Short mmCIF file of C-alpha atoms in Angstrom, two decimals:
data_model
loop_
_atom_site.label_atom_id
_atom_site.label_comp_id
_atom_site.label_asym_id
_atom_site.label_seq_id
_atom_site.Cartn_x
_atom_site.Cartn_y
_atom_site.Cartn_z
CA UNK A 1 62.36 194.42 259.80
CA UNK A 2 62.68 193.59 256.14
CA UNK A 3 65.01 190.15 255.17
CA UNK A 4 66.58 188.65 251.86
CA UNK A 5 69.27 186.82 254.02
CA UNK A 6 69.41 183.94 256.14
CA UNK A 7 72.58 182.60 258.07
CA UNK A 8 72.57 179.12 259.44
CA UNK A 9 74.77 176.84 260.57
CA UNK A 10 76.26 173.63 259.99
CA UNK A 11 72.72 171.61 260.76
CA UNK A 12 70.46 174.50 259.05
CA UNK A 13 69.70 175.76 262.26
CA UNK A 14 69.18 179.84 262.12
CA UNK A 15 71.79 181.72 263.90
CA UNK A 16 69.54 184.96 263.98
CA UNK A 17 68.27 185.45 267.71
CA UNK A 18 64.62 186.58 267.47
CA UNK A 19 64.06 189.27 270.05
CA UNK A 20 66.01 189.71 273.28
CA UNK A 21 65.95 187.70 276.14
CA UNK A 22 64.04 189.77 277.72
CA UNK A 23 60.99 190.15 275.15
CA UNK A 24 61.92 187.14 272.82
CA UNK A 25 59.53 187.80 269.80
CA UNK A 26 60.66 189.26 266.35
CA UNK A 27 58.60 190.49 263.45
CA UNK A 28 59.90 190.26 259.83
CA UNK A 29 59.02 190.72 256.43
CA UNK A 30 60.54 188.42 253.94
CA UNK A 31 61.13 189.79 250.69
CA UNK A 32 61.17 186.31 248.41
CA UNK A 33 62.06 188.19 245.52
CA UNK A 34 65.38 189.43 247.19
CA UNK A 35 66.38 185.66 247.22
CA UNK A 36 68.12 183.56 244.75
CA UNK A 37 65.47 181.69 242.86
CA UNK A 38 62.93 183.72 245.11
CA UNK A 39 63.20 180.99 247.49
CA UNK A 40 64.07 181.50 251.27
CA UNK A 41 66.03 178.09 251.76
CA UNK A 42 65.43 175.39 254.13
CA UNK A 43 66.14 175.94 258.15
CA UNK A 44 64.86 175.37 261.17
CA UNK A 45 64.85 177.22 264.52
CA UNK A 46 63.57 176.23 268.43
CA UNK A 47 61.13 178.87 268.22
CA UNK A 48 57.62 178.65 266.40
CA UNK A 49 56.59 181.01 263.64
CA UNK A 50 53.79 182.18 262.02
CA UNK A 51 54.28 183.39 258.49
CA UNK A 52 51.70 184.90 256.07
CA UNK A 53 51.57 184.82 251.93
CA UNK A 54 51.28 188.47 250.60
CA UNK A 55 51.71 189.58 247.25
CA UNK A 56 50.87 186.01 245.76
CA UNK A 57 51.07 181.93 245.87
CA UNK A 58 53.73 180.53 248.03
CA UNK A 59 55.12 177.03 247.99
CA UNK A 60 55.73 176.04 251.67
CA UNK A 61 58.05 173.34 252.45
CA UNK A 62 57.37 171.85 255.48
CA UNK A 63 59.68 168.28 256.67
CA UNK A 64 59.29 166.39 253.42
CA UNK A 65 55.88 168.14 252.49
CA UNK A 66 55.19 170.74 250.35
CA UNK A 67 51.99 173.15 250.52
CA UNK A 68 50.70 175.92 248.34
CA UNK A 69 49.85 178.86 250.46
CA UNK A 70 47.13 181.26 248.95
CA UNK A 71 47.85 184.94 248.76
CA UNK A 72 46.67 185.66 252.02
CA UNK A 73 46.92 182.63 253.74
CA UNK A 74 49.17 181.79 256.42
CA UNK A 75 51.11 179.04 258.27
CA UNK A 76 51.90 177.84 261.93
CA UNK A 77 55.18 176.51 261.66
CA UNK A 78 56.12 174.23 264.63
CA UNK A 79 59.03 174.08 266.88
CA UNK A 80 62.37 172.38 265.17
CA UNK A 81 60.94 171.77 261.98
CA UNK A 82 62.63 172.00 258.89
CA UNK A 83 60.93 174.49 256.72
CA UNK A 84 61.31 177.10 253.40
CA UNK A 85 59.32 179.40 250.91
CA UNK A 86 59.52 179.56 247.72
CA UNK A 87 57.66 182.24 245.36
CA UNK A 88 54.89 180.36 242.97
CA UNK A 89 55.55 183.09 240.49
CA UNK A 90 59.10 184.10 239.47
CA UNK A 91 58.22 187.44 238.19
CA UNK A 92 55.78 188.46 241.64
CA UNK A 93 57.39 190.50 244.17
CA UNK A 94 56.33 188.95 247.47
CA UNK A 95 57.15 190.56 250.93
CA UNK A 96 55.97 188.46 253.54
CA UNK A 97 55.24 189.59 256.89
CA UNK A 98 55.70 186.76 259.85
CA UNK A 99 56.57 186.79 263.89
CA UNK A 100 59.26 184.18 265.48
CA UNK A 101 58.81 183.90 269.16
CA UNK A 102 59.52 181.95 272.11
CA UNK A 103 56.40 180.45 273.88
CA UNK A 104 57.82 182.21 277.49
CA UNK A 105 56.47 185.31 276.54
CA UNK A 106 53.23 183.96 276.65
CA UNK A 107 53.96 182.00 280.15
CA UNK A 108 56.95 180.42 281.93
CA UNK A 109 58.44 177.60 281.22
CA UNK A 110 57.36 176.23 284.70
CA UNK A 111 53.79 177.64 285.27
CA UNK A 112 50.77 175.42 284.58
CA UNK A 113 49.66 177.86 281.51
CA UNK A 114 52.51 176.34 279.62
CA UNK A 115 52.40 172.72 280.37
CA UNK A 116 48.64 172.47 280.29
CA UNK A 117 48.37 174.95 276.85
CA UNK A 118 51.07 175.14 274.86
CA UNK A 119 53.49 171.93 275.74
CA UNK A 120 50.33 170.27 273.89
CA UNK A 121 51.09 171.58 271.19
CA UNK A 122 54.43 172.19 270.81
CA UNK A 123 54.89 168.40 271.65
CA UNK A 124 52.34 167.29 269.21
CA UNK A 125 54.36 165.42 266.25
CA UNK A 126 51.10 164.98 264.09
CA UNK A 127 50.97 169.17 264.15
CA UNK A 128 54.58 169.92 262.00
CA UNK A 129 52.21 172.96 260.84
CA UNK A 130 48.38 174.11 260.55
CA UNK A 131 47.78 175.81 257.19
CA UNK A 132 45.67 178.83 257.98
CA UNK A 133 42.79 180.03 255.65
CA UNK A 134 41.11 183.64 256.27
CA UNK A 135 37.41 182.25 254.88
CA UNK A 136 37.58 179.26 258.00
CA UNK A 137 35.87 180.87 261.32
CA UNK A 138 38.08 180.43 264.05
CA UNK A 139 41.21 180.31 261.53
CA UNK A 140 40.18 183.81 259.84
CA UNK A 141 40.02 185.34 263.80
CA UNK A 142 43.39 184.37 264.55
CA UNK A 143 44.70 185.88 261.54
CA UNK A 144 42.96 188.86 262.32
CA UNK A 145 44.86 189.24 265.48
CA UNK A 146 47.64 188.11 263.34
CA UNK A 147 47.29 191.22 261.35
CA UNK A 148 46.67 193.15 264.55
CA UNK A 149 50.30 192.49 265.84
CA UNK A 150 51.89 193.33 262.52
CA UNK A 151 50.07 196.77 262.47
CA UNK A 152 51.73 197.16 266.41
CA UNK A 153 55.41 196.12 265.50
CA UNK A 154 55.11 198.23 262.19
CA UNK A 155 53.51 201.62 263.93
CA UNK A 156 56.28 200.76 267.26
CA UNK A 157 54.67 203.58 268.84
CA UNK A 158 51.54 202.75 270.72
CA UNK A 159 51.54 203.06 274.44
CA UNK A 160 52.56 199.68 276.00
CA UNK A 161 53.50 198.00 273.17
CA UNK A 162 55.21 194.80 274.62
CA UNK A 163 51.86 194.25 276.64
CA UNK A 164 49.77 194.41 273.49
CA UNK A 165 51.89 192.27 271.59
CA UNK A 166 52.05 189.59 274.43
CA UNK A 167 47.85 190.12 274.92
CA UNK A 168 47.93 189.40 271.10
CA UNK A 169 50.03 186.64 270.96
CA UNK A 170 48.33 184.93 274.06
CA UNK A 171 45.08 185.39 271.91
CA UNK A 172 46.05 183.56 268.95
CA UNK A 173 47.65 180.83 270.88
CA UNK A 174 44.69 180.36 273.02
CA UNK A 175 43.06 179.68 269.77
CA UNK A 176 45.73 177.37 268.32
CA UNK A 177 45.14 175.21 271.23
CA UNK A 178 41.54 175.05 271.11
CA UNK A 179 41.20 174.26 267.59
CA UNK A 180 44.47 172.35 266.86
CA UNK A 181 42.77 168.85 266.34
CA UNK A 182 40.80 170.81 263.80
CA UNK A 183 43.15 170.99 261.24
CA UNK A 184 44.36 167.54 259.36
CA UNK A 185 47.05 166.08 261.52
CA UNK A 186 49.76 164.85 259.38
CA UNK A 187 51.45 161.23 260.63
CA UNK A 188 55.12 161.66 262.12
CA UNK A 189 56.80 158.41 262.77
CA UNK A 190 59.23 158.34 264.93
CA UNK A 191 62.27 158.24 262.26
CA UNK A 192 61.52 161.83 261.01
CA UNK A 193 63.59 164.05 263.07
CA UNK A 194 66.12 161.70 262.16
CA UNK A 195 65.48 161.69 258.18
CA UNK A 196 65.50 165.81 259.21
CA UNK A 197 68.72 166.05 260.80
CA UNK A 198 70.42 163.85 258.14
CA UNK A 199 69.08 165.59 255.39
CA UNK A 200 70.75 169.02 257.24
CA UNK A 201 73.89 167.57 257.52
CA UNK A 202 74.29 166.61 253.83
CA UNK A 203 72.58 170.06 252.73
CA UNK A 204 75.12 171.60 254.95
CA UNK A 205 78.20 169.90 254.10
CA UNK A 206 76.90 170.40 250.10
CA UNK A 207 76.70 174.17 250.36
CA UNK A 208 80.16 174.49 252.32
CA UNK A 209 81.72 172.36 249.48
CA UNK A 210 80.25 172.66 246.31
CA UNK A 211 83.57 174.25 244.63
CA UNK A 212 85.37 170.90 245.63
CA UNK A 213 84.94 167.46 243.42
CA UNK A 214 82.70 165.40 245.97
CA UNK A 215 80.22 162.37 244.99
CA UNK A 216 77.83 160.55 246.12
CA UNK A 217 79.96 158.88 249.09
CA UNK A 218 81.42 162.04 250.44
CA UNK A 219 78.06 163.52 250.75
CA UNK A 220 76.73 159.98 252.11
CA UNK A 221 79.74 160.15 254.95
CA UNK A 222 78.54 163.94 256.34
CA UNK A 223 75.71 162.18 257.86
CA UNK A 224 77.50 158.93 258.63
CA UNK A 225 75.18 156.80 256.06
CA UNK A 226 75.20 154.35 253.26
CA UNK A 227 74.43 155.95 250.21
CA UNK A 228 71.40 154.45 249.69
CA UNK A 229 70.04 156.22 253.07
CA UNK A 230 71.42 159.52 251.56
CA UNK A 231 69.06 159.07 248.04
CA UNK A 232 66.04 157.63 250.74
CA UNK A 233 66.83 161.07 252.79
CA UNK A 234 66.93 163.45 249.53
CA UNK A 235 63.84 161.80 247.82
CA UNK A 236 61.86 161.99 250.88
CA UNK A 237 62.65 166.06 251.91
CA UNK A 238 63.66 167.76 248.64
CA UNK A 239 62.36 164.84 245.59
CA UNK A 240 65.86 164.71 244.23
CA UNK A 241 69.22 162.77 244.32
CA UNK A 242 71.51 163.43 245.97
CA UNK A 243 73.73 164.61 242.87
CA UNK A 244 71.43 166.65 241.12
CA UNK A 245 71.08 168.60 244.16
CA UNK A 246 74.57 169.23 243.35
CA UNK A 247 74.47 170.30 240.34
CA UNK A 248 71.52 172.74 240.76
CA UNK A 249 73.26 174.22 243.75
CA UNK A 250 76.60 174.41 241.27
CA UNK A 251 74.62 175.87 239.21
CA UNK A 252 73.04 178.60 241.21
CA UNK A 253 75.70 179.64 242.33
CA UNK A 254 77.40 180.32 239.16
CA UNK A 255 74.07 181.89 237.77
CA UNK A 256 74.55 184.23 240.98
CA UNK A 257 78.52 184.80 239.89
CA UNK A 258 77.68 185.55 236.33
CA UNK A 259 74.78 187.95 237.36
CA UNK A 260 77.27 189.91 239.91
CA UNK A 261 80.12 190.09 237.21
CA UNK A 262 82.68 187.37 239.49
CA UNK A 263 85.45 186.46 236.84
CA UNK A 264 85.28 184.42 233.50
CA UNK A 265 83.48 181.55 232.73
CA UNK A 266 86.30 178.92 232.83
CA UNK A 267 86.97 180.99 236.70
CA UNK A 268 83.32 181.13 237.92
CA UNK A 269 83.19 176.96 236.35
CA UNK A 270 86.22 176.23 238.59
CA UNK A 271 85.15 177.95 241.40
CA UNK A 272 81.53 176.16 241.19
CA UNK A 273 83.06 172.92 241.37
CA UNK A 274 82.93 171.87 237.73
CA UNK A 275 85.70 169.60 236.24
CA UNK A 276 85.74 171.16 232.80
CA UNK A 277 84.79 174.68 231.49
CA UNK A 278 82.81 172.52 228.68
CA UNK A 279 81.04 170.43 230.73
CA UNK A 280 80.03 173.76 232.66
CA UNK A 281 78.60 175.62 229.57
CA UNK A 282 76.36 172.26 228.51
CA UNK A 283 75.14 171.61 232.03
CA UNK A 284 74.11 175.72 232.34
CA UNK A 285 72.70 176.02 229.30
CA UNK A 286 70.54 172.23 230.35
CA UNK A 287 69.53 174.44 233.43
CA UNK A 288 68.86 177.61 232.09
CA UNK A 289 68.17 177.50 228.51
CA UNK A 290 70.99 179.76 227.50
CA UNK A 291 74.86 180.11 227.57
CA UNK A 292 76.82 181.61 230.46
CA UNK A 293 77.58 184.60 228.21
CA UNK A 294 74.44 185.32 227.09
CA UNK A 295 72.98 184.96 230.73
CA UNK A 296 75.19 187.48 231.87
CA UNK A 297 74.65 189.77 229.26
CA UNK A 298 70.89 189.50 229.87
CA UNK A 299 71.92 190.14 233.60
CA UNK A 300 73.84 192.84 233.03
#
């Protein structure tokens, strides 16, 4: 299943249900380049995932950290975090195969399996993520069965596929949990999931109201902070204000209206939130190095 979407809701959280109830695992392959600014935006989901780099360097957000993934390498992404991609080269066309899956398939909630070998983990604040590196032992086995359950989603024909996948899965997992104090264990105080959820609410209530004239305050009182909190909350997850976050997002999603042919400038301006047509056509040409017009033209 190939993406360039991603719905979420008012906290970031994906709406997308990953499999069925019945067999909840789903295999994707993100296509960064489909994105705006090849970058598949931040979110978070109850489910782990395990995403691989192909076609070239990704920049992996994870919380307030950012990582450069290898070609080839690939991340464990951890229950409820906050998370995104981002292409290291514009010009690359990445597609990026990666599983999200509930833990039940490999045991129930209730049986000992799950609270002696993969609670652990899933519990573990120090383990946001594991970076995974094919040239590391145990870390280039698990991506080999990694690869192994890609090759059985993508052929969806062999004979008892759902067992094979859940043998697979169960194999790399057992191997998460053996080696998981292997990998550097990043400090989580206790304030995180709070500086998380905050920083979803303001991202939220940003891209739902970008077109409207809000400041600092407004996007302060979506979280129910000072605006001091909301600069500490921005600088920590995305290393920006609070404001300039604004105008970037205004700004791509005019870049996105000019490219798609969505009215004039001094409509697409207005409609982006800007207070002046002028103003527009300076900041734009700050962000991109060239007019609206001549951006659209080169679109076009």
């Amino acid at each position: 299943m190939y993406t360039s979407c991603l719905v979420t809701d008012e906290e970031m959280r994906e709406l997308k249900q990953h499999g069925s109830s019945g067999y909840p695992i789903q295999f994707y392959v993100d296509e960064l380049y489909r994105f705006p600014d090849q970058t598949l935006p931040l979110h978070w989901h109850p489910e782990p995932e395990l995403w691989v780099a192909e076609g070239g360097d990704v920049l992996a957000q994870v919380g307030s950290d950012t990582f450069r993934l290898k070609e080839g390498c690939a991340i464990f992404v951890n229950t409820n975090v906050l998370h995104g991609f981002r292409q290291a080269a514009p010009d690359a066309r990445l597609q990026c195969p990666n599983i999200v899956f509930s833990p039940e398939l490999i045991a129930p909630a209730a049986s000992l399996i799950y609270q002696d070998y993969i609670l652990p983990v899933l519990t573990d604040h120090r383990i946001p993520c594991m970076i995974l590196e094919r040239q590391r032992g145990w870390q280039g086995e698990l991506l080999g069965h990694l690869e192994h359950m890609f090759s059985l989603f993508q052929e969806d024909s062999s004979p008892c596929l759902e067992m094979a996948v859940q043998r697979t899965l169960n194999q790399i997992w057992q191997i998460l949990y053996l080696h998981r104090e292997e990998v550097p264990l990043l400090s989580s105080p206790e304030h995180q999931h709070l500086l998380q959820i905050r920083t979803q609410k303001m991202l939220s209530f940003i891209h739902s109201s970008y077109h409207l004239p809000i400041s600092l305050a407004d996007i302060a009182r979506s979280a129910g902070i000072s605006k001091s909190e909301a600069s500490r909350c921005f600088q920590a997850c995305l290393h920006t204000s609070p404001v300039s976050y604004l105008l970037s997002f205004r700004i791509r999603m005019a870049r996105h209206a000019l490219s798609t042919g969505q009215g004039t400038t001094e409509q697409i301006s207005a409609a982006c939130g800007f207070q002046s047509a002028s103003y527009f056509c300076r900041m734009f040409r700050r962000y991109t190095g060239m007019s609206p017009r001549q951006y659209r033209n080169q679109s076009g």
